[in-house]
Coordinates of C-alpha atoms in Angstrom, one line a residue:
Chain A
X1 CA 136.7 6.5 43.6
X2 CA 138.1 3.4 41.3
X3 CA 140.2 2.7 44.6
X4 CA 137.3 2.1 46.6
X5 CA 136.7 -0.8 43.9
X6 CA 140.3 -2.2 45.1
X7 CA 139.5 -1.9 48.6
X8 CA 136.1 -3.8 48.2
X9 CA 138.0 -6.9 46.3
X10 CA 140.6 -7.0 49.2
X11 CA 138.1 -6.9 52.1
X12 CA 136.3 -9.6 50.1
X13 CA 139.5 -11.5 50.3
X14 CA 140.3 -11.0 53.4
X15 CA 136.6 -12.3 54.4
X16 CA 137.9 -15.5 52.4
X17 CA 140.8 -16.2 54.4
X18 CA 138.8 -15.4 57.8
X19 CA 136.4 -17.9 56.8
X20 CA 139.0 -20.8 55.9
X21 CA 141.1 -19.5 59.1
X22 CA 137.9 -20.5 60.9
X23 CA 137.3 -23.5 59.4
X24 CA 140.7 -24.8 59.8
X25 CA 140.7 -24.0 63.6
X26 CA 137.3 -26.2 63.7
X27 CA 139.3 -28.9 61.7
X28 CA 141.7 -28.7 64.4
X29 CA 139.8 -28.3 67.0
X30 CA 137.5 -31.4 66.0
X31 CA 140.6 -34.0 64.9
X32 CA 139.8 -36.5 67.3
X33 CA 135.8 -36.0 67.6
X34 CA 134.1 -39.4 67.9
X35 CA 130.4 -38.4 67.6
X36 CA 128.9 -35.2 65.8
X37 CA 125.0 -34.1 66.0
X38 CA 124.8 -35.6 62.3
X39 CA 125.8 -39.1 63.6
X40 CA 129.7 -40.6 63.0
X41 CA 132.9 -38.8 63.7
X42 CA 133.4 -35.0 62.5
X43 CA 134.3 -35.1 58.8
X44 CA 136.6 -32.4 58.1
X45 CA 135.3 -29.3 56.4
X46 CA 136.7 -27.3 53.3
X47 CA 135.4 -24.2 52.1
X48 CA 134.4 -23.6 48.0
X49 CA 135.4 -20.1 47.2
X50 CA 133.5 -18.9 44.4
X51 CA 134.2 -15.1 41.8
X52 CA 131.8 -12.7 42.1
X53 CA 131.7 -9.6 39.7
X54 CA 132.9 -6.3 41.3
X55 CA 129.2 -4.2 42.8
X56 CA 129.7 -0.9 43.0
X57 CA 128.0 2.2 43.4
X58 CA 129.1 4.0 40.9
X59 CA 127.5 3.3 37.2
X60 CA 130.6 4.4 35.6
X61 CA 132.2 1.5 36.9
X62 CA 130.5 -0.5 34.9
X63 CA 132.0 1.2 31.5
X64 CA 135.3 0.5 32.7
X65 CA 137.2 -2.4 31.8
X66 CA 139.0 -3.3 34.7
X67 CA 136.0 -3.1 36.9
X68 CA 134.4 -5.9 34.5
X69 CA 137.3 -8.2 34.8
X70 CA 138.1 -8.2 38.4
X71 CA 136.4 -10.5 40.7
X72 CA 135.8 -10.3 44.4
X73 CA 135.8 -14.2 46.1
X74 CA 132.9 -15.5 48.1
X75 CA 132.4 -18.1 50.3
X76 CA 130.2 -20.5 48.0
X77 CA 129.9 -23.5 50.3
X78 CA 131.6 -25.2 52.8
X79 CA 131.9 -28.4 52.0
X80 CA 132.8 -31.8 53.8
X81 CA 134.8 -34.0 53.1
X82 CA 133.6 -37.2 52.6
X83 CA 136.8 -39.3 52.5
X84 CA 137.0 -42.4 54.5
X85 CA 137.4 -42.4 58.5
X86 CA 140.7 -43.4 60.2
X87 CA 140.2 -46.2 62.0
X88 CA 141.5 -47.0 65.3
X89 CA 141.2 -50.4 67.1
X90 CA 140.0 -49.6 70.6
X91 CA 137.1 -51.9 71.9
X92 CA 137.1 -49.8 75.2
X93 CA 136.0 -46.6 73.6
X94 CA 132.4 -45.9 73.7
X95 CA 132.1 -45.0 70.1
X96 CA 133.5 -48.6 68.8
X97 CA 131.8 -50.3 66.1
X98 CA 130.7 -54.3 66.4
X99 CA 134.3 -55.1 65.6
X100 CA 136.0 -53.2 68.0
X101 CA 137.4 -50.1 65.5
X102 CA 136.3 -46.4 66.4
X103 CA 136.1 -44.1 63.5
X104 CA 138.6 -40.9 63.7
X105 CA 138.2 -37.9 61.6
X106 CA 139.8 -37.6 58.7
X107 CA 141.7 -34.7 59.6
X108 CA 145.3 -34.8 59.0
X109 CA 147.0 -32.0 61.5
X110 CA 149.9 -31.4 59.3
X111 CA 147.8 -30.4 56.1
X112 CA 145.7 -28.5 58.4
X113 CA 148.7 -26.6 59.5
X114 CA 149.8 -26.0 56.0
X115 CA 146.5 -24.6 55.0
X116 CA 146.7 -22.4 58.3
X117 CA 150.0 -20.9 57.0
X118 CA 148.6 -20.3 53.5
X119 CA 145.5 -18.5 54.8
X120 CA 147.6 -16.4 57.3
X121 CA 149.8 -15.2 54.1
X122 CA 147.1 -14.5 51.8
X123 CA 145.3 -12.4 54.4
X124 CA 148.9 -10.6 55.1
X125 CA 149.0 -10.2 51.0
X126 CA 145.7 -8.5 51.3
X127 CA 146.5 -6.6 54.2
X128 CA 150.0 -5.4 51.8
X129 CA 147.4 -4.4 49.3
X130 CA 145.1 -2.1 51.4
X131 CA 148.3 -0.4 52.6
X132 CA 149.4 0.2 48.9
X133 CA 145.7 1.7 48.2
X134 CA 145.8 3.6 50.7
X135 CA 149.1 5.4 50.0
X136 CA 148.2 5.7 46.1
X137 CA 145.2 7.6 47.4
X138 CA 147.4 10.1 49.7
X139 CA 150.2 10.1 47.3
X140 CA 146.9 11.2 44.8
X141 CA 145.6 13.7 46.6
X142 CA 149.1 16.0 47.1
X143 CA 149.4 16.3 43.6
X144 CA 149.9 20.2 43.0
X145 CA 150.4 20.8 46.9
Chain B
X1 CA 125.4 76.5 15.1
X2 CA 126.4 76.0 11.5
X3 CA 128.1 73.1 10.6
X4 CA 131.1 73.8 7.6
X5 CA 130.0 72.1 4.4
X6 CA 130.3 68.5 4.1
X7 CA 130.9 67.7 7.2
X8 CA 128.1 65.6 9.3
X9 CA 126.4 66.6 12.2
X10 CA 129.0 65.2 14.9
X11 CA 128.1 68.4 17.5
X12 CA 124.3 68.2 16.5
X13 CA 124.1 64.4 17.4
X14 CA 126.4 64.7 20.4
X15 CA 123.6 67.5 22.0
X16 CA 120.4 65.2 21.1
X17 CA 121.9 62.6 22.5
X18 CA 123.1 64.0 25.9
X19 CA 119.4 65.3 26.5
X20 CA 117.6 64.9 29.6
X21 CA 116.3 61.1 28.9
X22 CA 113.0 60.1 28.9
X23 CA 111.5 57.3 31.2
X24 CA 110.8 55.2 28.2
X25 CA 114.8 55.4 27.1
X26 CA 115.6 54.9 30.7
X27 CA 113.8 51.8 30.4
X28 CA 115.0 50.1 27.1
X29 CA 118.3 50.8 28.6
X30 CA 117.7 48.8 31.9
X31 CA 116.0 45.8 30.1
X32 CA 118.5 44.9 28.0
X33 CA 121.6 45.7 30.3
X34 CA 119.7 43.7 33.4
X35 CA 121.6 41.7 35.9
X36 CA 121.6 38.4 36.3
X37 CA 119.4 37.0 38.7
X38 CA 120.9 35.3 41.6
X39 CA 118.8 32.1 41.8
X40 CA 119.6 31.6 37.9
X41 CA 122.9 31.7 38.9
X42 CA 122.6 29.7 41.6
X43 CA 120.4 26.6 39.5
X44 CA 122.7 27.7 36.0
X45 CA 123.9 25.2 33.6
X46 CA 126.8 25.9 31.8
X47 CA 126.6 25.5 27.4
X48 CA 127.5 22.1 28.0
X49 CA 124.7 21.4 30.4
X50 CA 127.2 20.5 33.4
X51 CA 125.3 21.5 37.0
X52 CA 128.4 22.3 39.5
X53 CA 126.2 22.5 42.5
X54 CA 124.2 19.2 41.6
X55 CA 127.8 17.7 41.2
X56 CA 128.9 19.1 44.6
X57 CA 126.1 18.0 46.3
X58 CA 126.4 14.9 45.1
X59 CA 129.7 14.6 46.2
X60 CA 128.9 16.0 49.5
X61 CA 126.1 13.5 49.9
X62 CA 128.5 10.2 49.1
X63 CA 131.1 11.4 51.6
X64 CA 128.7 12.2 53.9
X65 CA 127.2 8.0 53.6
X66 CA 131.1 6.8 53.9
X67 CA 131.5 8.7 57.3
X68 CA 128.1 7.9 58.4
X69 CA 128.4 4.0 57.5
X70 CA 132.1 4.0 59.1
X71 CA 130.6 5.7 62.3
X72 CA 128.0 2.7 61.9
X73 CA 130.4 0.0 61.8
X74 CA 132.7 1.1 64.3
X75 CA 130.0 1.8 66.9
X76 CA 128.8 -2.0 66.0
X77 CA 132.0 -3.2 66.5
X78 CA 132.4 -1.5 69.9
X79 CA 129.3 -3.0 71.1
X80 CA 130.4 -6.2 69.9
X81 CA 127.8 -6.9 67.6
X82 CA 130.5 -7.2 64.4
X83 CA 133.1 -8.9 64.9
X84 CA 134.5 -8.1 61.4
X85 CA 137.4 -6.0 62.3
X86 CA 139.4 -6.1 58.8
X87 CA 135.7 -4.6 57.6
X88 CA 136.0 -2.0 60.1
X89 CA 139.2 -1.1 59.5
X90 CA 138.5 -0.2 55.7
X91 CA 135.4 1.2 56.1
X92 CA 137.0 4.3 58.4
X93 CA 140.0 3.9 55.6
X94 CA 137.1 4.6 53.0
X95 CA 135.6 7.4 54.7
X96 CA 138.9 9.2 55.8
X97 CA 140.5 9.4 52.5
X98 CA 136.5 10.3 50.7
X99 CA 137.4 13.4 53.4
X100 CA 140.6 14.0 52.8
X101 CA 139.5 14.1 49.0
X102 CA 136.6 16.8 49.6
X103 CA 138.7 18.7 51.9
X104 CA 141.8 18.7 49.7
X105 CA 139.2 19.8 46.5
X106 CA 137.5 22.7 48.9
X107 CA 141.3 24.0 49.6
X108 CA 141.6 24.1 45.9
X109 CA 138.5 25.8 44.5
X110 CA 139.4 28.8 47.3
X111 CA 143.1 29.2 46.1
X112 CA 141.5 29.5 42.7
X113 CA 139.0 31.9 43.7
X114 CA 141.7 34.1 45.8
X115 CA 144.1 33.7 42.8
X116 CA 140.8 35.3 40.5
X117 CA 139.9 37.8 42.9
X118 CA 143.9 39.0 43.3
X119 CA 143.6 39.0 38.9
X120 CA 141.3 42.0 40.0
X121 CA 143.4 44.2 42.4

């Protein structure tokens, strides 16, 4: 059952790029946010993917090579970003400092978009993945039919 | 009868040994001819101490946790308590190729065994 090994990396993965496709969406969704529960505008988020060594089931797994050196990605932290405000002079907004500036988040929309594109891909790679698996396995099992 | 000289005693040992037998002959015959027993059979290890039904059972067992956690899942995600389709997805992917697998190996070992039993015919 080493493909089950394959499958368990890949659905790993595609948990990844779920995860940034949700934090990107609340980047978006939050680029103009003024206050936040924490105080200040939103600060954009960015998530720290971490390797974690392949669990399995199967003891034998653990003899074989491949199984040590392959990695399946978690979600470590997510992480804000703590890069200066934009600042917007608008002395009519409720959120405006003493001098008259409010402080925007420091989302820029275009990266954001970018980032949306390379999650989408990677999770349309992993998909690609689970499809070749899955045919191996067939493929597999008509040997000598 | 007389046997010609020199020769041995081929008729002689041919009568004694086709008379009526005893219980006690009847009985060394049996004990060292027995059958096997079925539940040895059934609990045997091979020379090489490999158990084939511990290994099937085994095998049964793990397919039978992929269908049962992919029946989990699903019905989860139904109800809308998981909302991790791509999860979902692979876990029914898991479980329908661990029964295609068993399936395909059962088809197998029954070929094998007609093939044997035509060897016989």
């Amino acid at each position: 059952m080493h493909f089950f090994s394959a499958m368990d990396i890949v659905a790993s993965g595609l948990n990844a790029q779920r995860t940034r496709l949700n934090i990107i969406a609340s980047n978006l969704a939050n680029a103009r946010t003024t206050r936040t529960p924490e105080g200040g505008p939103y600060q954009r988020r960015d998530p720290v993917f971490e390797a974690a060594p392949v669990s399995s089931r199967f003891r034998e797994l653990l003899n074989d090579p491949a199984a040590q050196a392959t990695y399946t990605v978690n979600v470590a932290e997510v992480r804000a970003d703590t890069g200066p405000p934009t600042r917007l002079y608008d002395p009519t907004h409720p959120d405006a400092d003493a001098e008259g500036f409010v402080s925007l988040p420091n989302v820029n929309v275009m990266e954001e978009m970018v980032n949306l594109l390379t999650a989408q891909r990677a999770y349309d790679a992993g998909i690609t993945v689970m499809q070749s698996v899955k045919g191996m396995a067939r493929a597999a099992l008509s040997i000598g039919a | 009868m007389p046997t010609p000289i020199g020769m041995p005693d081929t008729f002689g040992a041919v009568l004694r040994s086709t008379a009526s037998p005893t219980i006690e002959s009847v009985e060394r015959e049996t004990r060292s001819e027995r059958l096997p027993n079925i539940s040895d059979a059934v609990t045997a290890k091979d020379s090489e101490g490999f158990d084939f039904n511990g290994r099937v059972r085994q095998f049964v067992e793990v397919v039978n946790n992929d269908q049962m956690d992919a029946e989990k899942k699903a019905r989860a995600f139904a109800r809308g308590e998981d909302n991790d389709l791509h999860g979902t997805m692979i876990a029914l992917q898991k479980a329908d190729i661990s029964l295609r697998l068993i399936s395909t190996v059962k088809n197998r070992l029954i070929e094998a065994y007609r093939e044997i039993q035509r060897m016989g015919a």
